[in-house]
Amino acid sequence: MSAQVVTPLFDNAYDEGWIASLPKVCLHDHLDGSLRPQTVIELAAEVGHELPYTDQARLERWFSEAADSRSLARYLQTFEHTVGVMRTAEALERVAREYVVDAAADGIIHGEVRWAPEQHLSEGLDLDAAIHAVERGIVAGESDAADRGHIISIRQIVCAMRQNDCSLEVARAAVRNRSSGVVGFDLAGPELGFSAELHREALDYCARHFLQVTLHAGEADGVESIRQALHEGRAARLGHGVRIVEDLTRRQSHAALADNVARLPHSHDVSLVPATSLYSMGEVAAWVRDRRIPLEICPCSNLQTDAAPRVSDIGATARTGNSSTGWAREYREHPVELLRSLGFAVTINPDNRLMSRTSMTREFLKLAHEFGYEREDFLSVTLIAAESAFLPLDERNDLVDRVLAGYSTSPEVGS
């Protein structure tokens, strides 16, 4: 069983190899968004599911082009083909096993993969049987990775779909299957129009049973969705959360600030002025920042779905709906670095490897090339992720130690 190969994006092979080797912690990855194209083709043939293409390269390109539509609704349509082939226990087990092997090859040492078992019951599986199948695949994948010299731990986050009405049943299944590696609950699917409040019973059930919650919020909807995730869901993390920047107000323009700095008695570089001098925060943003509620940021995915406000427009441009005006189009326009500079607990994640043609390594490479991330920056976001994992304290401490050990033995770039 070979790991999926991500096409290199840069000419400097050593830099890519170095970043690929860094220990990573992944908190936001969808199982049904991470299938190998060839696996989709083979599983589709087994169950008679019709695909747009049966050639691996053309199918991979189709997924990428369909996802790169600036529409979350269109993006989500691509899952009809991945979910459509994950109908049996054997298929779920295979997909989970391959996911773990690919994650290990990506440098991940701990990951929390999410998926919605309610979408995989058409062939007679129930929620528990589906969760157990994925767990068997994860265990087998961890063993495969260990045989290749990679120690990796993967846990499940069980999702309920916002547009459906079975979230309480899914939450109960998640709690029942803690011993099968389930560590959290999520609400996925269309965010706009399907508030967390609609799933209060499920969220209350998770709270009563002390099951950790991370909710998709601040991706396809704005600050109010984040507020509900915190209030109704008691979310310990925010899935994406990137639109928290809509709760920022710019104190003065960058040009005005530069002019004011130039008038000071001594010369100052405006680029060194703290971001907190440029923006004030609303109550939701301040709450999230001050309490270090982790943001599960997925930059490549955000660019595809118009989820990330363009950093130059933040705090100054009125935002209405999913207008193309004001949305980040290039990686450098994504507000990920602004969020870090403001003190938010930012983690970096791929979201959907197949649709976004990405990985943790690719995200790290883009951060290096667009924002100049270096060793300490990668270590910082990785430690935040490790400390935010839905694990017991002793396991989180061990994970932090593993991250630090990996960085202590990794050579510097270009050394």
Short mmCIF file of N, CA and C in Angstrom, two decimals, residues 214-322:
data_model
loop_
_atom_site.label_atom_id
_atom_site.label_comp_id
_atom_site.label_asym_id
_atom_site.label_seq_id
_atom_site.Cartn_x
_atom_site.Cartn_y
_atom_site.Cartn_z
N THR A 214 -15.90 20.61 18.59
CA THR A 214 -15.36 21.61 17.67
C THR A 214 -16.37 21.77 16.56
N LEU A 215 -16.83 22.98 16.33
CA LEU A 215 -17.88 23.19 15.35
C LEU A 215 -17.39 23.99 14.16
N HIS A 216 -17.82 23.56 12.95
CA HIS A 216 -17.61 24.39 11.78
C HIS A 216 -18.33 25.72 12.02
N ALA A 217 -17.59 26.80 12.01
CA ALA A 217 -18.17 28.12 12.22
C ALA A 217 -17.20 29.16 11.68
N GLY A 218 -17.75 30.24 11.14
CA GLY A 218 -16.89 31.28 10.59
C GLY A 218 -16.22 30.85 9.30
N GLU A 219 -16.90 29.97 8.55
CA GLU A 219 -16.41 29.59 7.22
C GLU A 219 -17.41 30.09 6.18
N ALA A 220 -18.61 29.52 6.17
CA ALA A 220 -19.65 29.93 5.22
C ALA A 220 -20.62 30.92 5.84
N ASP A 221 -20.40 31.30 7.07
CA ASP A 221 -21.20 32.31 7.73
C ASP A 221 -20.25 33.11 8.63
N GLY A 222 -20.75 34.22 9.15
CA GLY A 222 -19.87 35.15 9.82
C GLY A 222 -19.83 35.06 11.33
N VAL A 223 -19.71 36.21 11.97
CA VAL A 223 -19.44 36.28 13.40
C VAL A 223 -20.58 35.68 14.22
N GLU A 224 -21.82 35.84 13.76
CA GLU A 224 -22.95 35.30 14.52
C GLU A 224 -22.87 33.79 14.61
N SER A 225 -22.39 33.13 13.55
CA SER A 225 -22.21 31.68 13.57
C SER A 225 -21.17 31.28 14.62
N ILE A 226 -20.12 32.07 14.72
CA ILE A 226 -19.08 31.80 15.73
C ILE A 226 -19.65 32.00 17.12
N ARG A 227 -20.43 33.06 17.30
CA ARG A 227 -21.07 33.32 18.59
C ARG A 227 -21.92 32.12 19.01
N GLN A 228 -22.70 31.57 18.08
CA GLN A 228 -23.55 30.43 18.40
C GLN A 228 -22.73 29.19 18.71
N ALA A 229 -21.63 29.00 17.98
CA ALA A 229 -20.77 27.85 18.26
C ALA A 229 -20.25 27.90 19.69
N LEU A 230 -19.92 29.10 20.15
CA LEU A 230 -19.39 29.26 21.50
C LEU A 230 -20.51 29.17 22.54
N HIS A 231 -21.66 29.76 22.24
CA HIS A 231 -22.74 29.82 23.22
C HIS A 231 -23.54 28.53 23.26
N GLU A 232 -24.04 28.09 22.11
CA GLU A 232 -24.86 26.88 22.06
C GLU A 232 -24.01 25.62 22.15
N GLY A 233 -22.85 25.64 21.50
CA GLY A 233 -22.05 24.43 21.40
C GLY A 233 -20.96 24.30 22.43
N ARG A 234 -20.68 25.38 23.16
CA ARG A 234 -19.54 25.37 24.10
C ARG A 234 -18.29 24.84 23.39
N ALA A 235 -18.10 25.28 22.16
CA ALA A 235 -17.01 24.75 21.33
C ALA A 235 -15.65 25.04 21.96
N ALA A 236 -14.85 23.98 22.06
CA ALA A 236 -13.49 24.12 22.57
C ALA A 236 -12.53 24.57 21.48
N ARG A 237 -12.93 24.32 20.21
CA ARG A 237 -12.17 24.80 19.05
C ARG A 237 -13.18 25.26 18.01
N LEU A 238 -12.70 26.07 17.05
CA LEU A 238 -13.56 26.53 15.97
C LEU A 238 -13.05 25.96 14.64
N GLY A 239 -13.93 25.22 13.95
CA GLY A 239 -13.58 24.68 12.65
C GLY A 239 -13.54 25.80 11.62
N HIS A 240 -12.36 26.14 11.18
CA HIS A 240 -12.06 27.29 10.33
C HIS A 240 -12.01 28.54 11.21
N GLY A 241 -13.18 29.17 11.44
CA GLY A 241 -13.18 30.36 12.30
C GLY A 241 -12.55 31.58 11.67
N VAL A 242 -12.19 31.49 10.38
CA VAL A 242 -11.42 32.56 9.76
C VAL A 242 -12.20 33.87 9.67
N ARG A 243 -13.53 33.79 9.63
CA ARG A 243 -14.31 35.02 9.52
C ARG A 243 -14.48 35.74 10.86
N ILE A 244 -13.74 35.32 11.86
CA ILE A 244 -13.65 36.08 13.09
C ILE A 244 -13.10 37.48 12.80
N VAL A 245 -12.36 37.61 11.69
CA VAL A 245 -11.78 38.92 11.33
C VAL A 245 -12.88 39.94 11.01
N GLU A 246 -14.10 39.47 10.75
CA GLU A 246 -15.20 40.41 10.50
C GLU A 246 -15.63 41.12 11.78
N ASP A 247 -15.07 40.70 12.90
CA ASP A 247 -15.34 41.37 14.18
C ASP A 247 -14.20 42.32 14.55
N LEU A 248 -13.38 42.68 13.56
CA LEU A 248 -12.30 43.63 13.76
C LEU A 248 -12.67 44.96 13.11
N THR A 249 -12.25 46.05 13.72
CA THR A 249 -12.43 47.38 13.15
C THR A 249 -11.07 48.04 13.03
N ARG A 250 -10.80 48.55 11.84
CA ARG A 250 -9.50 49.19 11.62
C ARG A 250 -9.48 50.55 12.30
N ARG A 251 -8.46 50.78 13.11
CA ARG A 251 -8.33 52.06 13.81
C ARG A 251 -7.99 53.18 12.84
N GLN A 252 -7.06 52.90 11.93
CA GLN A 252 -6.68 53.85 10.90
C GLN A 252 -6.06 53.09 9.75
N SER A 253 -6.07 53.68 8.59
CA SER A 253 -5.51 52.98 7.44
C SER A 253 -4.01 52.81 7.60
N HIS A 254 -3.47 51.83 6.89
CA HIS A 254 -2.03 51.59 6.96
C HIS A 254 -1.28 52.81 6.45
N ALA A 255 -1.82 53.46 5.41
CA ALA A 255 -1.16 54.65 4.86
C ALA A 255 -1.16 55.78 5.89
N ALA A 256 -2.32 55.96 6.58
CA ALA A 256 -2.39 57.00 7.60
C ALA A 256 -1.44 56.71 8.74
N LEU A 257 -1.36 55.44 9.13
CA LEU A 257 -0.44 55.07 10.19
C LEU A 257 1.00 55.36 9.78
N ALA A 258 1.34 55.02 8.52
CA ALA A 258 2.70 55.28 8.03
C ALA A 258 3.01 56.77 8.08
N ASP A 259 2.01 57.59 7.71
CA ASP A 259 2.21 59.04 7.74
C ASP A 259 2.43 59.53 9.17
N ASN A 260 1.64 59.00 10.11
CA ASN A 260 1.80 59.40 11.51
C ASN A 260 3.15 58.97 12.06
N VAL A 261 3.57 57.77 11.71
CA VAL A 261 4.86 57.28 12.18
C VAL A 261 5.99 58.14 11.65
N ALA A 262 5.86 58.58 10.37
CA ALA A 262 6.91 59.40 9.77
C ALA A 262 7.08 60.74 10.47
N ARG A 263 6.03 61.22 11.15
CA ARG A 263 6.09 62.51 11.84
C ARG A 263 6.74 62.41 13.22
N LEU A 264 6.99 61.16 13.68
CA LEU A 264 7.60 61.00 14.99
C LEU A 264 9.04 61.50 14.97
N PRO A 265 9.59 61.90 16.14
CA PRO A 265 10.96 62.44 16.19
C PRO A 265 12.01 61.48 15.65
N HIS A 266 11.81 60.19 15.87
CA HIS A 266 12.78 59.22 15.40
C HIS A 266 12.13 58.35 14.34
N SER A 267 12.92 57.83 13.44
CA SER A 267 12.40 57.02 12.34
C SER A 267 11.90 55.68 12.86
N HIS A 268 10.73 55.28 12.40
CA HIS A 268 10.15 54.00 12.76
C HIS A 268 9.70 53.28 11.49
N ASP A 269 9.76 51.99 11.52
CA ASP A 269 9.29 51.17 10.40
C ASP A 269 7.85 50.76 10.69
N VAL A 270 6.91 51.22 9.83
CA VAL A 270 5.50 50.92 10.08
C VAL A 270 5.23 49.41 10.09
N SER A 271 6.06 48.64 9.38
CA SER A 271 5.85 47.19 9.34
C SER A 271 6.09 46.55 10.69
N LEU A 272 6.77 47.28 11.58
CA LEU A 272 7.05 46.74 12.91
C LEU A 272 6.01 47.13 13.93
N VAL A 273 5.06 47.96 13.52
CA VAL A 273 4.00 48.37 14.44
C VAL A 273 3.09 47.18 14.72
N PRO A 274 2.80 46.87 15.98
CA PRO A 274 1.95 45.72 16.30
C PRO A 274 0.59 45.82 15.63
N ALA A 275 0.07 44.66 15.19
CA ALA A 275 -1.25 44.64 14.56
C ALA A 275 -2.32 45.15 15.50
N THR A 276 -2.10 45.00 16.80
CA THR A 276 -3.09 45.49 17.77
C THR A 276 -3.22 47.00 17.73
N SER A 277 -2.23 47.70 17.15
CA SER A 277 -2.33 49.14 16.99
C SER A 277 -3.20 49.51 15.80
N LEU A 278 -3.42 48.56 14.90
CA LEU A 278 -4.19 48.81 13.70
C LEU A 278 -5.66 48.46 13.84
N TYR A 279 -5.99 47.53 14.75
CA TYR A 279 -7.35 47.01 14.82
C TYR A 279 -7.86 47.00 16.27
N SER A 280 -9.15 47.26 16.40
CA SER A 280 -9.83 47.01 17.66
C SER A 280 -10.75 45.81 17.47
N MET A 281 -11.08 45.13 18.54
CA MET A 281 -11.83 43.88 18.47
C MET A 281 -13.21 44.02 19.05
N GLY A 282 -14.17 43.35 18.40
CA GLY A 282 -15.49 43.21 18.97
C GLY A 282 -15.48 42.18 20.07
N GLU A 283 -16.62 41.99 20.73
CA GLU A 283 -16.66 41.12 21.90
C GLU A 283 -16.42 39.66 21.56
N VAL A 284 -16.86 39.21 20.38
CA VAL A 284 -16.64 37.81 20.02
C VAL A 284 -15.17 37.56 19.73
N ALA A 285 -14.57 38.42 18.92
CA ALA A 285 -13.15 38.28 18.60
C ALA A 285 -12.29 38.34 19.87
N ALA A 286 -12.62 39.28 20.75
CA ALA A 286 -11.84 39.41 21.98
C ALA A 286 -11.97 38.16 22.84
N TRP A 287 -13.18 37.61 22.92
CA TRP A 287 -13.39 36.40 23.71
C TRP A 287 -12.56 35.25 23.16
N VAL A 288 -12.60 35.06 21.85
CA VAL A 288 -11.87 33.96 21.22
C VAL A 288 -10.37 34.14 21.39
N ARG A 289 -9.90 35.37 21.18
CA ARG A 289 -8.46 35.63 21.30
C ARG A 289 -7.99 35.50 22.75
N ASP A 290 -8.70 36.15 23.66
CA ASP A 290 -8.25 36.21 25.04
C ASP A 290 -8.28 34.86 25.73
N ARG A 291 -9.20 34.00 25.32
CA ARG A 291 -9.30 32.67 25.92
C ARG A 291 -8.56 31.61 25.11
N ARG A 292 -7.86 32.06 24.10
CA ARG A 292 -7.01 31.17 23.28
C ARG A 292 -7.81 29.99 22.75
N ILE A 293 -9.03 30.26 22.27
CA ILE A 293 -9.83 29.22 21.64
C ILE A 293 -9.22 28.95 20.26
N PRO A 294 -8.74 27.74 20.00
CA PRO A 294 -7.99 27.49 18.77
C PRO A 294 -8.85 27.64 17.52
N LEU A 295 -8.26 28.25 16.51
CA LEU A 295 -8.85 28.36 15.19
C LEU A 295 -8.23 27.29 14.30
N GLU A 296 -9.08 26.46 13.69
CA GLU A 296 -8.60 25.41 12.79
C GLU A 296 -8.57 25.99 11.37
N ILE A 297 -7.54 26.76 11.07
CA ILE A 297 -7.45 27.50 9.82
C ILE A 297 -7.02 26.55 8.69
N CYS A 298 -7.70 26.66 7.54
CA CYS A 298 -7.42 25.83 6.36
C CYS A 298 -7.25 26.76 5.16
N PRO A 299 -6.09 27.35 4.97
CA PRO A 299 -5.95 28.43 3.98
C PRO A 299 -6.30 28.03 2.55
N CYS A 300 -5.77 26.93 2.02
CA CYS A 300 -6.04 26.57 0.63
C CYS A 300 -7.53 26.36 0.40
N SER A 301 -8.18 25.66 1.29
CA SER A 301 -9.62 25.44 1.19
C SER A 301 -10.39 26.74 1.26
N ASN A 302 -10.00 27.65 2.16
CA ASN A 302 -10.68 28.93 2.31
C ASN A 302 -10.66 29.74 1.02
N LEU A 303 -9.54 29.68 0.29
CA LEU A 303 -9.44 30.42 -0.96
C LEU A 303 -10.41 29.86 -2.00
N GLN A 304 -10.63 28.57 -1.98
CA GLN A 304 -11.51 27.94 -2.96
C GLN A 304 -12.97 28.27 -2.73
N THR A 305 -13.35 28.50 -1.50
CA THR A 305 -14.78 28.62 -1.16
C THR A 305 -15.20 30.02 -0.75
N ASP A 306 -14.33 31.00 -0.99
CA ASP A 306 -14.64 32.37 -0.57
C ASP A 306 -15.00 32.42 0.90
N ALA A 307 -14.12 31.87 1.71
CA ALA A 307 -14.35 31.87 3.16
C ALA A 307 -13.45 32.86 3.88
N ALA A 308 -12.41 33.36 3.20
CA ALA A 308 -11.43 34.20 3.88
C ALA A 308 -11.50 35.63 3.37
N PRO A 309 -11.88 36.58 4.22
CA PRO A 309 -11.84 37.99 3.82
C PRO A 309 -10.42 38.41 3.46
N ARG A 310 -10.30 39.20 2.41
CA ARG A 310 -8.99 39.69 1.99
C ARG A 310 -8.41 40.56 3.08
N VAL A 311 -7.16 40.31 3.43
CA VAL A 311 -6.57 40.96 4.60
C VAL A 311 -6.56 42.47 4.45
N SER A 312 -6.37 42.98 3.24
CA SER A 312 -6.30 44.44 3.05
C SER A 312 -7.64 45.12 3.26
N ASP A 313 -8.75 44.35 3.21
CA ASP A 313 -10.08 44.92 3.38
C ASP A 313 -10.63 44.78 4.79
N ILE A 314 -9.94 44.05 5.63
CA ILE A 314 -10.49 43.73 6.95
C ILE A 314 -10.64 44.99 7.78
N GLY A 315 -11.83 45.14 8.34
CA GLY A 315 -12.10 46.27 9.23
C GLY A 315 -12.46 47.55 8.54
N ALA A 316 -12.46 47.53 7.18
CA ALA A 316 -12.72 48.78 6.47
C ALA A 316 -13.84 48.67 5.46
N THR A 317 -14.17 47.46 4.97
CA THR A 317 -15.14 47.28 3.91
C THR A 317 -16.36 46.57 4.44
N ALA A 318 -17.53 47.12 4.18
CA ALA A 318 -18.77 46.45 4.57
C ALA A 318 -18.90 45.15 3.81
N ARG A 319 -19.36 44.11 4.50
CA ARG A 319 -19.44 42.80 3.87
C ARG A 319 -20.89 42.35 3.86
N THR A 320 -21.37 41.96 2.70
CA THR A 320 -22.74 41.48 2.58
C THR A 320 -22.75 40.21 1.77
N GLY A 321 -23.15 39.10 2.42
CA GLY A 321 -23.31 37.83 1.70
C GLY A 321 -22.01 37.33 1.13
N ASN A 322 -22.14 36.47 0.09
CA ASN A 322 -20.97 35.86 -0.53
C ASN A 322 -20.54 36.62 -1.77
#
